[in-house]
PDB file of C-alpha atoms in Angstrom:
ATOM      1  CA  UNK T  94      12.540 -76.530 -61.956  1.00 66.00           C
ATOM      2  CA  UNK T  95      10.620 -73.823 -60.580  1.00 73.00           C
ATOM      3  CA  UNK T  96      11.059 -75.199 -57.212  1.00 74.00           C
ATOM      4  CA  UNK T  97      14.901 -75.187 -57.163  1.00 79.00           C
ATOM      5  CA  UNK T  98      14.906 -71.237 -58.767  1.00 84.00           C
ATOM      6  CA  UNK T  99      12.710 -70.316 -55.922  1.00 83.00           C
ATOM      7  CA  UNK T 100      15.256 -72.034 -53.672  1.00 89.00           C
ATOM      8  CA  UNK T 101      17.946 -70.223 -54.865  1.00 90.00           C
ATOM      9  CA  UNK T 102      16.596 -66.981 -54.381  1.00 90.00           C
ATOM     10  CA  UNK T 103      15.252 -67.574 -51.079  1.00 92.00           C
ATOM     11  CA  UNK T 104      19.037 -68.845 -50.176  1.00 92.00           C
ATOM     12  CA  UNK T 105      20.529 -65.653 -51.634  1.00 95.00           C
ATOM     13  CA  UNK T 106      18.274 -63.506 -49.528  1.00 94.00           C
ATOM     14  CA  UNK T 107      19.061 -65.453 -46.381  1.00 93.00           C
ATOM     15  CA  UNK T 108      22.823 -65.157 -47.118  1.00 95.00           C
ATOM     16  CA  UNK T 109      22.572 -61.173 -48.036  1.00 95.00           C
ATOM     17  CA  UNK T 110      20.456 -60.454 -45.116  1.00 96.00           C
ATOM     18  CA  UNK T 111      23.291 -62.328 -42.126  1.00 96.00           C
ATOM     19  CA  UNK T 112      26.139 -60.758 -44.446  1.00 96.00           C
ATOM     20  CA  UNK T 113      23.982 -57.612 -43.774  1.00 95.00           C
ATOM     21  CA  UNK T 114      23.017 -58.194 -40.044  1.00 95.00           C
ATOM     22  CA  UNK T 115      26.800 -59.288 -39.531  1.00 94.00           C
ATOM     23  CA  UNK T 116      28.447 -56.201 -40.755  1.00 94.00           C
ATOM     24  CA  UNK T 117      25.955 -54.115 -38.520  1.00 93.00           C
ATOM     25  CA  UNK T 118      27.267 -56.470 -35.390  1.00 93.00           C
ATOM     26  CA  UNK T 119      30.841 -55.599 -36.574  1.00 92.00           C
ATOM     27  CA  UNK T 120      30.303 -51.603 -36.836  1.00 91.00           C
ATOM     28  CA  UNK T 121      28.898 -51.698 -33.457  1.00 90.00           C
ATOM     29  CA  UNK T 122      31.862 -52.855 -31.370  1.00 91.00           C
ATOM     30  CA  UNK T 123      34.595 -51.766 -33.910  1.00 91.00           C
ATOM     31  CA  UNK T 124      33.162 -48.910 -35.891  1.00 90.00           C
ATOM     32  CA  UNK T 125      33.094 -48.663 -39.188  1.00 91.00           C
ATOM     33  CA  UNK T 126      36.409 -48.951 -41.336  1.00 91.00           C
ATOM     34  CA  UNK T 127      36.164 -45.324 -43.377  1.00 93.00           C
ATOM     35  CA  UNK T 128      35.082 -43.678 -40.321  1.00 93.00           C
ATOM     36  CA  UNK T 129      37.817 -45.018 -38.445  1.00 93.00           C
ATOM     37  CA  UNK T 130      40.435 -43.186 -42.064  1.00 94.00           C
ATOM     38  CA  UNK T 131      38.116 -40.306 -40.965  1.00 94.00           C
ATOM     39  CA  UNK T 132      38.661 -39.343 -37.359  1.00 93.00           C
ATOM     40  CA  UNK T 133      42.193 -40.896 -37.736  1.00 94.00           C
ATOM     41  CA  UNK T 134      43.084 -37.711 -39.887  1.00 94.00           C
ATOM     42  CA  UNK T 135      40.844 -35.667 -37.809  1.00 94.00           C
ATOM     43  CA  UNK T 136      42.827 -36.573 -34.884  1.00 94.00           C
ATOM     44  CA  UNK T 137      46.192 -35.510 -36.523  1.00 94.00           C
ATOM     45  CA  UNK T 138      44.979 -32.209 -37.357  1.00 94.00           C
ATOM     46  CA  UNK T 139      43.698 -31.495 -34.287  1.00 94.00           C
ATOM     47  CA  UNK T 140      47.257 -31.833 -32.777  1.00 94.00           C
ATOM     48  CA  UNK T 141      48.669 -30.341 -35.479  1.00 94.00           C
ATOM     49  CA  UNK T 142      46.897 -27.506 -35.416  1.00 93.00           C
ATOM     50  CA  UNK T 143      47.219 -27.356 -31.138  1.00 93.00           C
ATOM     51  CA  UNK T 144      50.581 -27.786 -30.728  1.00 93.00           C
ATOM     52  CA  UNK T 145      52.245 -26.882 -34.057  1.00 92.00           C
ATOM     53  CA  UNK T 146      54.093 -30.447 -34.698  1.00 89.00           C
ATOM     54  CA  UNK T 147      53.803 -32.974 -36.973  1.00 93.00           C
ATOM     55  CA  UNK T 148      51.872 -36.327 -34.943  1.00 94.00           C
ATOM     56  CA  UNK T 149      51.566 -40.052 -36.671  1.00 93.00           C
ATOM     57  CA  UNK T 150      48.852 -42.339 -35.269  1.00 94.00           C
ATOM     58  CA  UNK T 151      50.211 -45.414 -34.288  1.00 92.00           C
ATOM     59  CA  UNK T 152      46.917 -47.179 -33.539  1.00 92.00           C
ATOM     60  CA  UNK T 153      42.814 -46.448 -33.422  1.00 94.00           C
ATOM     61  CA  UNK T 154      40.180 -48.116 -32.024  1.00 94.00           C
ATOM     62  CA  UNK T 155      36.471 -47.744 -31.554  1.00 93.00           C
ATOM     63  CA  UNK T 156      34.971 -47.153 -27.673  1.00 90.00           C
ATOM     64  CA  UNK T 157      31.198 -49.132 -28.625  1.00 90.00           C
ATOM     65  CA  UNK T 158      30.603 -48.394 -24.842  1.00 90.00           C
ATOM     66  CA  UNK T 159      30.647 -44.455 -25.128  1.00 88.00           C
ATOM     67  CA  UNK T 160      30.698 -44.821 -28.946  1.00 88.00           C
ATOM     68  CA  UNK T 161      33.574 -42.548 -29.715  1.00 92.00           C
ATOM     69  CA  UNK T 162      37.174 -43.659 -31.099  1.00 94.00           C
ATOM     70  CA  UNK T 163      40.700 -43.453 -29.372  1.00 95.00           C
ATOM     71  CA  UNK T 164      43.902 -43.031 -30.909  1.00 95.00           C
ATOM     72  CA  UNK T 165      47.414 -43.519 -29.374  1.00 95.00           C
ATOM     73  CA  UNK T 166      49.742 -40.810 -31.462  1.00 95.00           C
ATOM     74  CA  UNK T 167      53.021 -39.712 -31.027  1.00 94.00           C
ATOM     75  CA  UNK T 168      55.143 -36.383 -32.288  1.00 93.00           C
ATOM     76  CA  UNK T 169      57.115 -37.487 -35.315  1.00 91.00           C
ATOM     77  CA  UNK T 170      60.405 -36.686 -33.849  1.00 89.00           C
ATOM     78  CA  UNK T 171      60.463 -38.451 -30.424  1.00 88.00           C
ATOM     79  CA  UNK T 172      57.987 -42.104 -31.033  1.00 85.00           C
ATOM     80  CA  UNK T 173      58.735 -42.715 -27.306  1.00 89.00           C
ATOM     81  CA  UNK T 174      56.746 -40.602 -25.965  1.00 90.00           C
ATOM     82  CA  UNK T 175      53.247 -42.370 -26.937  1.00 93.00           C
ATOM     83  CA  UNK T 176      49.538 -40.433 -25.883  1.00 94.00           C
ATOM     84  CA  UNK T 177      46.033 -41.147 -26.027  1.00 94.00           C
ATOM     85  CA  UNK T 178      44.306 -38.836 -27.762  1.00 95.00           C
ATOM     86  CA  UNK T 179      40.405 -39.124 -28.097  1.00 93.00           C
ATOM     87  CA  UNK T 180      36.534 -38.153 -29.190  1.00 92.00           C
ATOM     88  CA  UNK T 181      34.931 -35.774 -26.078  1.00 88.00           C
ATOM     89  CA  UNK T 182      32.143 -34.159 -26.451  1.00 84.00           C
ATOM     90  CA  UNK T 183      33.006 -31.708 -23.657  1.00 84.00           C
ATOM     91  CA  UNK T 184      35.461 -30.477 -25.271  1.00 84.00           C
ATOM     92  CA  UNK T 185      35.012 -27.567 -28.229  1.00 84.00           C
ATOM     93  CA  UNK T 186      37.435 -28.472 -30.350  1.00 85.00           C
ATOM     94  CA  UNK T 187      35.426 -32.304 -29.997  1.00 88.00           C
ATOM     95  CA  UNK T 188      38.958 -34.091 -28.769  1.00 93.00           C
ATOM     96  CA  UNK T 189      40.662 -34.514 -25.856  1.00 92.00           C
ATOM     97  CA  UNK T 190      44.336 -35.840 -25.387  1.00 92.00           C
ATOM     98  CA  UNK T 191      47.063 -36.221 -22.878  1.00 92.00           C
ATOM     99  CA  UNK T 192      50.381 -34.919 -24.151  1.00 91.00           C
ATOM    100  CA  UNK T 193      51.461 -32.667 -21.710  1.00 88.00           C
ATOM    101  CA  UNK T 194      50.882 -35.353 -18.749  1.00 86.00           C
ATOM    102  CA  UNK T 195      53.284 -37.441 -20.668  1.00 82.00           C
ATOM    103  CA  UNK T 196      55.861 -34.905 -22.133  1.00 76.00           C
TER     104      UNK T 196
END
């Protein structure tokens, strides 16, 4: 009896600890799902705030080379024109995009 309780928490461990492992694997090469929500809406505001539209996101995604996320976004009123916008850390305001080389 003892034998199979011991079992079962050694089992449970295991599991918890690749469940654990795992997740850190994921968040490495996709970044982490709320800070994904989190530079997302950083992102819009930046452009908001920079060139005094309103942007939508269409799609983010995590850099695990330079470690930074990259968003494509378009202004509300025209969805064909479609820019990258993204982390840089030479930049003061901390992003970088490429609206005016599309526009």
């Amino acid at each position: 009896m003892r034998y199979i309780k011991a079992t079962k928490i050694i089992l449970w461990l295991v599991s918890l600890l690749l469940l654990g492992f795992s997740f850190y694997v994921y968040s490495q090469f996709y970044g982490t799902p709320w800070e994904k929500q989190q530079q997302e809406m950083n992102m819009e505001k930046y452009l908001e705030e920079k060139y005094h539209h309103d942007f939508a996101i269409k799609k983010t995604r995590y850099n695990f080379l330079s470690e930074t996320y990259q968003a494509y976004a378009y202004p509300r009123k025209q969805s064909q024109l479609l820019f990258l916008v993204e982390q840089s850390p030479n930049s003061k305001e901390g992003y970088s995009d490429t609206y005016y080389k599309v526009k």
